[in-house]
Every structure is written in C-alpha cells, then in structure tokens.
Coordinates of C-alpha atoms in Angstrom, one line a residue:
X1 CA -13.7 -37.8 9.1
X2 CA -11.5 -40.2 10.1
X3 CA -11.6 -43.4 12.1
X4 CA -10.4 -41.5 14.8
X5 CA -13.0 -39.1 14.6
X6 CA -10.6 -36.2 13.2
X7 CA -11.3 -33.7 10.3
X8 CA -10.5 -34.7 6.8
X9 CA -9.3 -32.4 4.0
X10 CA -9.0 -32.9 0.3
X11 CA -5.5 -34.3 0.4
X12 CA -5.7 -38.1 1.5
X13 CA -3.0 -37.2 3.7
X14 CA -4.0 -34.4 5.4
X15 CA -6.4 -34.2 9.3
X16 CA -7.3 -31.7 11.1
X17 CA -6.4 -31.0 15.0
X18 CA -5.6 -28.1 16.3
X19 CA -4.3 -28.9 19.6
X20 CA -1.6 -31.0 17.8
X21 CA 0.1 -27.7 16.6
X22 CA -0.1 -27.0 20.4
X23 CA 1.9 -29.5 21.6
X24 CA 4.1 -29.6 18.8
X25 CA 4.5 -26.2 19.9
X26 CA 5.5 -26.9 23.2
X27 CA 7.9 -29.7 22.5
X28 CA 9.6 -27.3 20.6
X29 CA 9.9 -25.4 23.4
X30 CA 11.6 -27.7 25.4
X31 CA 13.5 -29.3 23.5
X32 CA 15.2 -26.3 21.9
X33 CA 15.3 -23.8 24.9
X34 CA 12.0 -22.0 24.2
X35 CA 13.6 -20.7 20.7
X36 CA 12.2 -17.9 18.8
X37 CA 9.4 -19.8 15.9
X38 CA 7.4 -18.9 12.9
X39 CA 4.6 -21.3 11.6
X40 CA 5.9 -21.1 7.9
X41 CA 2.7 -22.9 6.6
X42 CA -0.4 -23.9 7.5
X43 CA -3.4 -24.4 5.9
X44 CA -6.5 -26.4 4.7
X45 CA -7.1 -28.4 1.3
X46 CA -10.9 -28.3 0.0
X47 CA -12.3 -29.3 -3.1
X48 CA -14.1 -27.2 -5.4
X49 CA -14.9 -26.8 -9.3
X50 CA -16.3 -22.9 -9.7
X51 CA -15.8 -19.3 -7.7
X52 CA -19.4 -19.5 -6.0
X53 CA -18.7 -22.9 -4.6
X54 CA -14.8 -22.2 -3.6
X55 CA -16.0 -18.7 -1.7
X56 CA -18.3 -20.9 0.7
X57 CA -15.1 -22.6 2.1
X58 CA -16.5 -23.0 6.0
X59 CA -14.1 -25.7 6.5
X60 CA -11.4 -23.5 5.8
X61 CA -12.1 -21.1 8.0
X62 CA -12.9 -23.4 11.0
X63 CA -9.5 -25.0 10.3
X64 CA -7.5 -21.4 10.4
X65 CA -9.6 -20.7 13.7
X66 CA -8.8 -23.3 15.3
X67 CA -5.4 -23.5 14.5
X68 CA -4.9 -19.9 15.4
X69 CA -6.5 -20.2 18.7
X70 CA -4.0 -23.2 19.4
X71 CA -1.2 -20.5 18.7
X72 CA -2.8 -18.1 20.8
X73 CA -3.0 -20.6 23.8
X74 CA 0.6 -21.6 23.1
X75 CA 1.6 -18.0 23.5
X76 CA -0.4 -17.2 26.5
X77 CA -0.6 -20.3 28.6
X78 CA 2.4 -22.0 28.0
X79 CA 5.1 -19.1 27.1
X80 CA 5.7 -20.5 23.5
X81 CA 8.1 -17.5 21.9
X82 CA 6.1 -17.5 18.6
X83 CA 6.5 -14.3 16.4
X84 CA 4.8 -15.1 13.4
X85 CA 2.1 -17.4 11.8
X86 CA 1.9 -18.2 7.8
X87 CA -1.5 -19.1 6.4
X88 CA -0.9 -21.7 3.1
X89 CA -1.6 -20.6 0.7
X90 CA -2.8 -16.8 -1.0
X91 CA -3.6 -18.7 -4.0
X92 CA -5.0 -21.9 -5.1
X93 CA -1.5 -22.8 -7.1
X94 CA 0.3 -26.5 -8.2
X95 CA 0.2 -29.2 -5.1
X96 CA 3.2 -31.4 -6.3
X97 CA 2.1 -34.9 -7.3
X98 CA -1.6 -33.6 -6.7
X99 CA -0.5 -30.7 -9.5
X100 CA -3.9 -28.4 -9.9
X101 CA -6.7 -30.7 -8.5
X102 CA -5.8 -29.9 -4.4
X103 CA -6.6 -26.5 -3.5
X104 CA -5.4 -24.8 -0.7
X105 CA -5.6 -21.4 -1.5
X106 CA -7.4 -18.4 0.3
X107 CA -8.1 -17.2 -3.4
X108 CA -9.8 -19.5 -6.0
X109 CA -8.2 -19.3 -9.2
X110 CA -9.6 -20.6 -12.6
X111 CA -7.0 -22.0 -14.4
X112 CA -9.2 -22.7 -17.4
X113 CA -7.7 -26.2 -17.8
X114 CA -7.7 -26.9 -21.4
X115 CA -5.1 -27.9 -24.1
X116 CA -1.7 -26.0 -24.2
X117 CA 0.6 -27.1 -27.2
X118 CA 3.7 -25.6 -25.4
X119 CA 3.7 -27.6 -22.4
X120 CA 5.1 -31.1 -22.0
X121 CA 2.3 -34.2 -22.3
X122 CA 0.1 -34.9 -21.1
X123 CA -0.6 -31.2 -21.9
X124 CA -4.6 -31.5 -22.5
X125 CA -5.8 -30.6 -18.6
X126 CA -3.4 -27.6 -17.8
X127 CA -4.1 -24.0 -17.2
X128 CA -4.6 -21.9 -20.4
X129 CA -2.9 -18.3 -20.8
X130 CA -6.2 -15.7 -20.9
X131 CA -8.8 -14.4 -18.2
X132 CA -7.6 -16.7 -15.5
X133 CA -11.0 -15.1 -12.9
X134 CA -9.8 -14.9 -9.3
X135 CA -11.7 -14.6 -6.4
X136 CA -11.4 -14.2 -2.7
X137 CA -12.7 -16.9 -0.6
X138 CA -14.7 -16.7 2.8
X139 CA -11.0 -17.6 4.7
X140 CA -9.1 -14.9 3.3
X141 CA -11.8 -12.5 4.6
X142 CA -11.4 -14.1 8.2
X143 CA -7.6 -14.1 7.9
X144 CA -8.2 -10.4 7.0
X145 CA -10.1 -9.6 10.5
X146 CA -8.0 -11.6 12.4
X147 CA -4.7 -9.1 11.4
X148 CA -6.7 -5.9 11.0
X149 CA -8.6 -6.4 15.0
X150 CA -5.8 -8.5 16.2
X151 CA -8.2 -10.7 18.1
X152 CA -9.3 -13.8 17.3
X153 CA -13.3 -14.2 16.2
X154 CA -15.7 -17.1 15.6
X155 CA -15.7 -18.6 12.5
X156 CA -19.3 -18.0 12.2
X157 CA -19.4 -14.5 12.3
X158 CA -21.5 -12.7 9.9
X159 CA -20.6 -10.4 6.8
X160 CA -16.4 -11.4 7.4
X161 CA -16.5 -10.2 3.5
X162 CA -17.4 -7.1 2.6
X163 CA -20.9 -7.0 0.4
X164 CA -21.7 -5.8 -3.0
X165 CA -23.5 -2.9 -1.4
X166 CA -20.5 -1.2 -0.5
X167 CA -20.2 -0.4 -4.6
X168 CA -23.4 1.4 -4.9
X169 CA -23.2 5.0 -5.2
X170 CA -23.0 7.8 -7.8
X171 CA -19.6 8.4 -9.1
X172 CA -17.2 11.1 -11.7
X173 CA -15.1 9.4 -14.0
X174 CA -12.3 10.8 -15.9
X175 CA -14.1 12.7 -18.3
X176 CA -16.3 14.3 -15.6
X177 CA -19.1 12.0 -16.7
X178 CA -21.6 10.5 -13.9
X179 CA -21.6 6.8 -13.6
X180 CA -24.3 5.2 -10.9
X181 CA -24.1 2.0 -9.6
X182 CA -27.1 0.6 -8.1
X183 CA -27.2 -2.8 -6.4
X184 CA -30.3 -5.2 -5.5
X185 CA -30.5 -8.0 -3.5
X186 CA -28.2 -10.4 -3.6
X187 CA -25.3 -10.1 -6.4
X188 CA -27.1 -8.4 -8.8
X189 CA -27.3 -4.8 -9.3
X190 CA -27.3 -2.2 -12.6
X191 CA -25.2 0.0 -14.3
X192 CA -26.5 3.6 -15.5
X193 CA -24.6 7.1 -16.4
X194 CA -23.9 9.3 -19.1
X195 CA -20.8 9.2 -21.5
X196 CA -19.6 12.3 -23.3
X197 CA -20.7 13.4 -27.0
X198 CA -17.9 13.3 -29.7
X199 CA -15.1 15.5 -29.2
X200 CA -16.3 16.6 -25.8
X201 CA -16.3 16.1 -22.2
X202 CA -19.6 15.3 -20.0
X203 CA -20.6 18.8 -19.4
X204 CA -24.9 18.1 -18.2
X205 CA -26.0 19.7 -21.6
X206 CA -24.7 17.4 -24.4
X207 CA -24.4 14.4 -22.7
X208 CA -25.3 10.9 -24.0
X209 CA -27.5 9.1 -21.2
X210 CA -26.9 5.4 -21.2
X211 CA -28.2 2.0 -19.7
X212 CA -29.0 0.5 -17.4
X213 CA -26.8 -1.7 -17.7
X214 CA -27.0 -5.1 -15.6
X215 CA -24.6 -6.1 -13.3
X216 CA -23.5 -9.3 -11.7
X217 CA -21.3 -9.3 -8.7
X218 CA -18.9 -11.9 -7.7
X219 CA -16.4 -12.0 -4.3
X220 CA -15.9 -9.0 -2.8
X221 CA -13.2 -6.7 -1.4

C-alpha cells in the first residue's frame, strides 16, 4: 500500500484503483464522441514461487472485481460504449525488463528456471524445455463465472473452482477395463481398477486387479 493509501502489486510500478479505469473511461467518452472501446489489457501482478501458493491469488481476484464493476458502472451509469474487456494475462509469460520474475498470469506456470546452453548469457535462470506444470489460479476461475453467468459476483464467493470431488467416480477405459477414482478430504484421493491379462481385453473373469494407488490432486478444472 501506498502512501496514498492505494493497492500495490508486484511491479514497482503498478496500483490499484478501480474507479480510475472509470473515469478514464469517461474522458474517453467525451473527448472522442462516446467511441466504440475495448479494454485490451488489464490485469494484476503478484508474486509467487510454487502452484499451491500462486492458486491462492485473492489479490488478483479483488483487483479483476473491482475493475470489472468499474466497467460495469461505466456502461450503465454513464453510457460508456464499451464492447469488450481483456483480462492480462492467460499465462504467467516474460514481463519485459522484469523477464520471468513478475507474474501476471491467470495460470501459474513453472518454468523450471535452470541452465539452458542454447540461450544467450546470462543463460543459468531461464526456463528449461521438459514438464513445464501449469495450473489454474483462483482468478481464472472468477474470470470463468463472471463470462459463463454474465453477472458480476463477490470476490469472496465460495468453491469459484471446481473441486477434486468432481473426479471421483467409477469409469471404462479403452480396453473395457474399470478404473475407480476415489477422493478424500482435501487433495488427496486413490487410484484402484483392473487392467487386462496378456493378449486380452478386461472381460470380469481374467482380469488383473490393481492398487490402490494414491493420488494427489492439484488445481482443478
């Protein structure tokens, strides 16, 4: 927080305050003859070093309401023509100057920073080529319900992600085989099924049982 009492995000430069998108707005407006406009990019830079603390990104998703209910107020109480509004950015991605340390995106990404011999020095803190994990964050669920309801909603509503629940159940795979997914509380959950015997498909009588096999979950869908 800022001198002046406003919201500060990761980027030294950056301060939070939604009702200055709403006059910005309306300057537009009348300076231009109430013109057709798209917010192109807005968004929120937080800091964070894993998935489980990027996920929790509650600043984020104050900022995108608040901003959102600015448009919204724009629109309604002051005739604003906007069409469209861009959340920055899907993914956490390279910041300029900043390169990979500012994220902004809706989606953590681990770039795996680590030594690549093909990139131009300093090359020892860049991403890596491999399993780069990526995982939704708490925003891009709320982003989500805003399109899908077309409403706005507080940013403390509950369960704006879906849960790991929604995976458990008892499932057929491609070789007719039954796979069940059981999950406890939490993110945690186990694996059990059957897997055909050799030259044959799962067929209840020469099956090969299986597990259980633990499970951790991370994001959600």
């Amino acid at each position: 927080v800022s001198h002046e009492g406003l919201l500060h995000g990761q980027s030294v430069w950056l301060y939070g305050a939604g009702w200055g998108l709403r006059k910005l707005l309306n300057w537009v407006k009348r300076r231009y003859n109430n013109p057709v406009i798209y917010v192109t990019e807005n968004g929120w830079s937080t800091a964070a070093s894993t998935a489980e603390q990027a996920a929790n990104d509650t600043d984020r998703v104050h900022y995108f309401a608040n901003y959102t209910s600015e448009v919204m107020r724009a629109i309604e109480e002051d005739g604003v023509d906007v069409r469209g509004y861009f959340g920055w950015s899907l993914l956490d991605n390279y910041e300029w100057e900043m390169g990979y340390v500012e994220r902004f995106g809706i989606t953590f990404v681990d770039y795996e920073l680590g030594l690549d011999p093909n990139a131009p020095t300093p090359n020892t803190h860049v991403p890596t080529p491999g399993q780069q994990l990526r995982r939704r964050k708490t925003s891009s669920c709320f982003l989500e319900q805003l399109w899908r309801n077309n409403r706005l909603l507080s940013p403390t509503a509950p369960n704006l992600c879906v849960e790991p629940i929604i995976f458990q159940g008892r499932y057929k795979d491609a070789s007719t085989c039954t796979q069940v997914i059981g999950v406890s509380s939490g993110r945690s959950g186990s694996l059990t099924g059957t897997m055909p015997a050799a030259g044959k498909f799962c067929n209840n009588v020469t099956d090969l049982p299986y597990g259980p096999v633990i499970l951790a979950f991370f994001g959600s869908t």
